[in-house]
mmCIF file of C-alpha atoms in Angstrom:
data_model
loop_
_atom_site.group_PDB
_atom_site.id
_atom_site.type_symbol
_atom_site.label_atom_id
_atom_site.label_comp_id
_atom_site.label_asym_id
_atom_site.label_seq_id
_atom_site.Cartn_x
_atom_site.Cartn_y
_atom_site.Cartn_z
ATOM 1 C CA MET A 867 0.127 -0.118 -0.046
ATOM 2 C CA ILE A 868 0.952 3.490 -0.626
ATOM 3 C CA ASP A 869 2.692 5.082 2.622
ATOM 4 C CA GLU A 870 2.825 8.754 3.388
ATOM 5 C CA ASN A 871 6.284 7.973 4.590
ATOM 6 C CA GLU A 872 7.256 6.889 1.055
ATOM 7 C CA ILE A 873 6.082 10.453 -0.424
ATOM 8 C CA MET A 874 8.441 13.144 -0.336
ATOM 9 C CA PRO A 875 7.501 15.870 2.664
ATOM 10 C CA PHE A 876 5.664 19.100 1.584
ATOM 11 C CA ASN A 877 9.108 20.958 1.805
ATOM 12 C CA PHE A 878 10.321 18.852 -1.255
ATOM 13 C CA ILE A 879 6.902 19.986 -3.591
ATOM 14 C CA LYS A 880 7.247 23.635 -1.915
ATOM 15 C CA TYR A 881 10.484 24.274 -3.828
ATOM 16 C CA GLY A 882 9.429 22.639 -6.993
ATOM 17 C CA GLY A 883 10.007 18.905 -6.488
ATOM 18 C CA VAL A 884 8.230 16.345 -8.109
ATOM 19 C CA CYS A 885 7.321 13.297 -6.644
ATOM 20 C CA THR A 886 6.860 9.986 -8.801
ATOM 21 C CA GLY A 887 6.174 6.368 -8.217
ATOM 22 C CA GLY A 888 4.213 3.201 -8.644
ATOM 23 C CA HIS A 889 2.318 0.736 -6.668
ATOM 24 C CA ASN A 890 1.167 -2.517 -8.513
ATOM 25 C CA GLY A 891 0.448 -1.360 -11.860
ATOM 26 C CA MET A 892 -0.800 2.314 -10.837
ATOM 27 C CA ARG A 893 1.907 5.069 -11.482
ATOM 28 C CA TYR A 894 1.362 8.185 -9.843
ATOM 29 C CA MET A 895 3.087 11.944 -9.639
ATOM 30 C CA ILE A 896 2.448 14.623 -7.010
ATOM 31 C CA ARG A 897 3.775 17.913 -7.750
ATOM 32 C CA ARG A 898 3.013 21.541 -7.188
ATOM 33 C CA THR A 899 1.260 23.434 -10.006
ATOM 34 C CA GLY A 900 -0.129 27.010 -10.650
ATOM 35 C CA ASP A 901 1.292 30.490 -10.430
ATOM 36 C CA LYS A 902 2.232 32.103 -7.357
ATOM 37 C CA PRO A 903 0.248 32.947 -5.010
ATOM 38 C CA ASP A 904 -2.011 30.790 -6.080
ATOM 39 C CA PHE A 905 -0.293 27.352 -6.050
ATOM 40 C CA VAL A 906 -1.830 23.952 -5.677
ATOM 41 C CA ILE A 907 -0.593 20.291 -5.144
ATOM 42 C CA GLU A 908 -1.732 18.199 -8.006
ATOM 43 C CA ALA A 909 -1.826 14.708 -7.801
ATOM 44 C CA ILE A 910 -1.926 12.197 -10.979
ATOM 45 C CA VAL A 911 -2.694 8.576 -11.767
ATOM 46 C CA TRP A 912 -2.161 6.443 -14.912
ATOM 47 C CA GLN A 913 -2.245 2.886 -15.728
ATOM 48 C CA GLY A 914 1.546 1.682 -15.890
ATOM 49 C CA PRO A 915 4.203 0.746 -17.051
ATOM 50 C CA TYR A 916 5.062 3.768 -19.112
ATOM 51 C CA ALA A 917 6.138 7.272 -17.252
ATOM 52 C CA TYR A 918 3.827 10.279 -17.432
ATOM 53 C CA PRO A 919 5.881 11.773 -20.521
ATOM 54 C CA ALA A 920 4.477 8.601 -22.883
ATOM 55 C CA MET A 921 0.820 9.424 -21.634
ATOM 56 C CA THR A 922 -2.052 11.359 -23.364
ATOM 57 C CA LYS A 923 -4.352 13.664 -21.415
ATOM 58 C CA GLU A 924 -7.044 10.773 -22.034
ATOM 59 C CA GLN A 925 -4.915 8.435 -20.005
ATOM 60 C CA LEU A 926 -4.424 10.518 -16.714
ATOM 61 C CA THR A 927 -6.380 11.086 -13.914
ATOM 62 C CA SER A 928 -5.832 14.302 -11.820
ATOM 63 C CA GLU A 929 -7.102 15.780 -8.709
ATOM 64 C CA GLN A 930 -5.803 19.167 -7.313
ATOM 65 C CA PHE A 931 -5.501 19.883 -3.384
ATOM 66 C CA ASP A 932 -4.264 22.905 -1.063
ATOM 67 C CA TYR A 933 -1.088 23.870 -1.249
ATOM 68 C CA SER A 934 -0.195 22.774 2.217
ATOM 69 C CA PRO A 935 1.002 19.880 4.291
ATOM 70 C CA ASP A 936 -2.224 19.123 4.937
ATOM 71 C CA GLY A 937 -3.179 19.160 1.136
ATOM 72 C CA ARG A 938 -0.240 16.950 0.606
ATOM 73 C CA LEU A 939 -2.202 14.233 3.079
ATOM 74 C CA LYS A 940 -5.032 14.787 1.250
ATOM 75 C CA ALA A 941 -3.276 13.929 -2.059
ATOM 76 C CA ILE A 942 -1.777 10.925 -0.500
ATOM 77 C CA GLU A 943 -5.075 9.822 0.695
ATOM 78 C CA TRP A 944 -6.638 10.525 -2.794
ATOM 79 C CA LEU A 945 -3.577 8.199 -4.184
ATOM 80 C CA LYS A 946 -4.617 5.264 -2.087
ATOM 81 C CA GLU A 947 -8.692 5.629 -2.949
ATOM 82 C CA GLN A 948 -7.706 5.855 -6.589
ATOM 83 C CA TYR A 949 -5.841 2.544 -6.152
ATOM 84 C CA GLU A 950 -8.405 0.766 -3.802
ATOM 85 C CA THR A 951 -11.558 1.760 -6.351
ATOM 86 C CA ARG A 952 -9.509 0.689 -9.478
ATOM 87 C CA ILE A 953 -7.790 -2.090 -8.499
ATOM 88 C CA ASP A 954 -8.682 -4.136 -11.781
ATOM 89 C CA GLU A 955 -7.664 -1.558 -13.775
ATOM 90 C CA TRP A 956 -3.919 -1.589 -11.888
ATOM 91 C CA ASN A 957 -3.911 -5.451 -12.047
ATOM 92 C CA GLN A 958 -4.475 -5.610 -15.883
ATOM 93 C CA ALA A 959 -1.356 -3.244 -16.368
ATOM 94 C CA PRO A 960 1.422 -4.869 -18.467
ATOM 95 C CA SER A 961 4.771 -5.348 -17.521
ATOM 96 C CA ILE A 962 7.440 -2.877 -19.077
ATOM 97 C CA LEU A 963 8.935 -6.042 -20.566
ATOM 98 C CA ASP A 964 5.869 -6.865 -22.630
ATOM 99 C CA VAL A 965 5.269 -3.570 -24.022
ATOM 100 C CA LYS A 966 7.012 -1.939 -27.132
ATOM 101 C CA PRO A 967 8.572 1.198 -26.686
ATOM 102 C CA ILE A 968 6.980 4.602 -27.312
ATOM 103 C CA ILE A 969 8.913 6.746 -29.855
ATOM 104 C CA HIS A 970 7.909 10.467 -30.053
ATOM 105 C CA GLU A 971 8.768 12.134 -32.969
#
């Protein structure tokens, strides 16, 4: 299960860091987005095995949260909810060894 302690702290996000990871076929990202002073925390999930740059907008699910330590915690809870409610989708994710490379031209 996704653990809060495995996600970088709010200060990492505050200074522009992007947290990425995966859990049993679900890939995810937590990042700061928006313009100062209206920053928000955005959490994004998609089916693996590919990394974020290979995905289209239609393949991504995202949600925005308050730009605060509490917003970070809510984003992590949202990731857990996405995993639990869509577990069949994540279980169907192919292995990186079984897919063709995506080449952007």
